[in-house]
């Protein structure tokens, strides 16, 4: 709730960060080698309803950076959120499950 409240107070709509993730299936901010693993795991899982959970887990993984950025920097901090390594993907995946 504290992350949601911070983003809401900063005026950062979910459309700002979630739309690029869902429209590009997370390719907007993810290195190709990580993206291919992510897609492979999603296809193997076979559950199209899992993507929102993955997005929430990605955002939760950046919680401390977003909160530290404060209201003025929240939009930029959310814009940098994403998965940049296979280890980070594993952590986000487990959190999403």
PDB file of C-alpha atoms in Angstrom:
ATOM      1  CA  UNK A   1       0.000   0.000   0.000  1.00  0.00           C
ATOM      2  CA  UNK A   2       2.812   2.475   0.709  1.00  0.00           C
ATOM      3  CA  UNK A   3       4.169   2.211  -2.826  1.00  0.00           C
ATOM      4  CA  UNK A   4       0.706   2.649  -4.299  1.00  0.00           C
ATOM      5  CA  UNK A   5       0.065   5.653  -2.067  1.00  0.00           C
ATOM      6  CA  UNK A   6       3.413   7.240  -2.973  1.00  0.00           C
ATOM      7  CA  UNK A   7       2.756   6.828  -6.697  1.00  0.00           C
ATOM      8  CA  UNK A   8      -0.795   8.083  -6.338  1.00  0.00           C
ATOM      9  CA  UNK A   9       0.315  11.171  -4.397  1.00  0.00           C
ATOM     10  CA  UNK A  10       3.023  11.824  -6.992  1.00  0.00           C
ATOM     11  CA  UNK A  11       0.406  11.604  -9.742  1.00  0.00           C
ATOM     12  CA  UNK A  12       2.042   8.591 -11.393  1.00  0.00           C
ATOM     13  CA  UNK A  13      -0.696   6.619 -13.096  1.00  0.00           C
ATOM     14  CA  UNK A  14      -0.299   2.892 -13.793  1.00  0.00           C
ATOM     15  CA  UNK A  15      -0.692   3.814 -17.465  1.00  0.00           C
ATOM     16  CA  UNK A  16       2.737   5.469 -17.304  1.00  0.00           C
ATOM     17  CA  UNK A  17       4.610   2.284 -16.438  1.00  0.00           C
ATOM     18  CA  UNK A  18       2.244  -0.616 -17.131  1.00  0.00           C
ATOM     19  CA  UNK A  19       1.183   0.309 -20.657  1.00  0.00           C
ATOM     20  CA  UNK A  20       4.681   0.008 -22.168  1.00  0.00           C
ATOM     21  CA  UNK A  21       5.242  -3.284 -20.331  1.00  0.00           C
ATOM     22  CA  UNK A  22       2.013  -4.868 -21.554  1.00  0.00           C
ATOM     23  CA  UNK A  23       2.005  -3.404 -25.067  1.00  0.00           C
ATOM     24  CA  UNK A  24       5.528  -4.701 -25.700  1.00  0.00           C
ATOM     25  CA  UNK A  25       5.307  -7.783 -23.455  1.00  0.00           C
ATOM     26  CA  UNK A  26       8.078  -6.302 -21.293  1.00  0.00           C
ATOM     27  CA  UNK A  27      10.487  -5.714 -24.182  1.00  0.00           C
ATOM     28  CA  UNK A  28      10.584  -1.929 -23.689  1.00  0.00           C
ATOM     29  CA  UNK A  29      13.113  -2.055 -20.829  1.00  0.00           C
ATOM     30  CA  UNK A  30      14.456  -5.604 -20.865  1.00  0.00           C
ATOM     31  CA  UNK A  31      17.708  -6.804 -22.462  1.00  0.00           C
ATOM     32  CA  UNK A  32      17.080  -9.317 -25.241  1.00  0.00           C
ATOM     33  CA  UNK A  33      18.700 -12.299 -23.515  1.00  0.00           C
ATOM     34  CA  UNK A  34      16.559 -11.723 -20.417  1.00  0.00           C
ATOM     35  CA  UNK A  35      13.461 -11.043 -22.497  1.00  0.00           C
ATOM     36  CA  UNK A  36      13.792 -14.329 -24.381  1.00  0.00           C
ATOM     37  CA  UNK A  37      14.025 -16.239 -21.088  1.00  0.00           C
ATOM     38  CA  UNK A  38      11.028 -14.320 -19.732  1.00  0.00           C
ATOM     39  CA  UNK A  39       8.941 -15.117 -22.805  1.00  0.00           C
ATOM     40  CA  UNK A  40      10.045 -18.752 -22.723  1.00  0.00           C
ATOM     41  CA  UNK A  41       8.980 -19.044 -19.089  1.00  0.00           C
ATOM     42  CA  UNK A  42       5.644 -17.325 -19.812  1.00  0.00           C
ATOM     43  CA  UNK A  43       4.908 -19.611 -22.750  1.00  0.00           C
ATOM     44  CA  UNK A  44       5.889 -22.679 -20.746  1.00  0.00           C
ATOM     45  CA  UNK A  45       3.669 -21.546 -17.867  1.00  0.00           C
ATOM     46  CA  UNK A  46       0.744 -21.150 -20.285  1.00  0.00           C
ATOM     47  CA  UNK A  47      -1.169 -18.683 -18.092  1.00  0.00           C
ATOM     48  CA  UNK A  48      -1.984 -15.347 -19.727  1.00  0.00           C
ATOM     49  CA  UNK A  49      -3.264 -14.072 -16.376  1.00  0.00           C
ATOM     50  CA  UNK A  50       0.248 -14.261 -14.907  1.00  0.00           C
ATOM     51  CA  UNK A  51       1.555 -11.114 -16.653  1.00  0.00           C
ATOM     52  CA  UNK A  52      -0.069  -8.622 -14.241  1.00  0.00           C
ATOM     53  CA  UNK A  53       1.450 -10.521 -11.302  1.00  0.00           C
ATOM     54  CA  UNK A  54       4.817 -10.314 -13.011  1.00  0.00           C
ATOM     55  CA  UNK A  55       4.400  -6.561 -13.481  1.00  0.00           C
ATOM     56  CA  UNK A  56       3.509  -6.071  -9.811  1.00  0.00           C
ATOM     57  CA  UNK A  57       6.528  -8.128  -8.761  1.00  0.00           C
ATOM     58  CA  UNK A  58       8.778  -6.018 -11.024  1.00  0.00           C
ATOM     59  CA  UNK A  59       7.437  -2.852  -9.462  1.00  0.00           C
ATOM     60  CA  UNK A  60       7.775  -4.260  -5.935  1.00  0.00           C
ATOM     61  CA  UNK A  61      11.392  -5.129  -6.707  1.00  0.00           C
ATOM     62  CA  UNK A  62      12.049  -1.432  -7.344  1.00  0.00           C
ATOM     63  CA  UNK A  63      10.057  -0.281  -4.303  1.00  0.00           C
ATOM     64  CA  UNK A  64      12.990   1.073  -2.306  1.00  0.00           C
ATOM     65  CA  UNK A  65      14.342   3.066  -5.276  1.00  0.00           C
ATOM     66  CA  UNK A  66      10.911   4.472  -6.070  1.00  0.00           C
ATOM     67  CA  UNK A  67      10.233   5.485  -2.472  1.00  0.00           C
ATOM     68  CA  UNK A  68      13.719   6.979  -2.150  1.00  0.00           C
ATOM     69  CA  UNK A  69      13.097   9.084  -5.259  1.00  0.00           C
ATOM     70  CA  UNK A  70      10.244  10.887  -3.531  1.00  0.00           C
ATOM     71  CA  UNK A  71       7.276  12.482  -5.215  1.00  0.00           C
ATOM     72  CA  UNK A  72       9.378  14.551  -7.597  1.00  0.00           C
ATOM     73  CA  UNK A  73      11.399  11.597  -8.877  1.00  0.00           C
ATOM     74  CA  UNK A  74       8.772   8.853  -8.665  1.00  0.00           C
ATOM     75  CA  UNK A  75       7.857   8.980 -12.350  1.00  0.00           C
ATOM     76  CA  UNK A  76      11.488   8.689 -13.431  1.00  0.00           C
ATOM     77  CA  UNK A  77      12.132   5.879 -10.931  1.00  0.00           C
ATOM     78  CA  UNK A  78       9.123   3.913 -12.166  1.00  0.00           C
ATOM     79  CA  UNK A  79      10.261   4.473 -15.740  1.00  0.00           C
ATOM     80  CA  UNK A  80      13.560   2.785 -14.917  1.00  0.00           C
ATOM     81  CA  UNK A  81      11.848  -0.246 -13.385  1.00  0.00           C
ATOM     82  CA  UNK A  82      12.386  -3.501 -15.182  1.00  0.00           C
ATOM     83  CA  UNK A  83      14.306  -6.742 -15.241  1.00  0.00           C
ATOM     84  CA  UNK A  84      17.927  -6.407 -16.354  1.00  0.00           C
ATOM     85  CA  UNK A  85      19.498  -9.765 -15.507  1.00  0.00           C
ATOM     86  CA  UNK A  86      18.604 -13.433 -15.364  1.00  0.00           C
ATOM     87  CA  UNK A  87      19.109 -13.446 -11.593  1.00  0.00           C
ATOM     88  CA  UNK A  88      16.704 -10.530 -11.242  1.00  0.00           C
ATOM     89  CA  UNK A  89      14.234 -12.324 -13.509  1.00  0.00           C
ATOM     90  CA  UNK A  90      14.377 -15.378 -11.241  1.00  0.00           C
ATOM     91  CA  UNK A  91      13.698 -13.193  -8.182  1.00  0.00           C
ATOM     92  CA  UNK A  92      10.804 -11.393  -9.851  1.00  0.00           C
ATOM     93  CA  UNK A  93       9.350 -14.657 -11.136  1.00  0.00           C
ATOM     94  CA  UNK A  94       9.363 -16.239  -7.671  1.00  0.00           C
ATOM     95  CA  UNK A  95       7.820 -13.109  -6.175  1.00  0.00           C
ATOM     96  CA  UNK A  96       5.085 -13.149  -8.842  1.00  0.00           C
ATOM     97  CA  UNK A  97       4.166 -16.736  -8.116  1.00  0.00           C
TER      98      UNK A  97
END
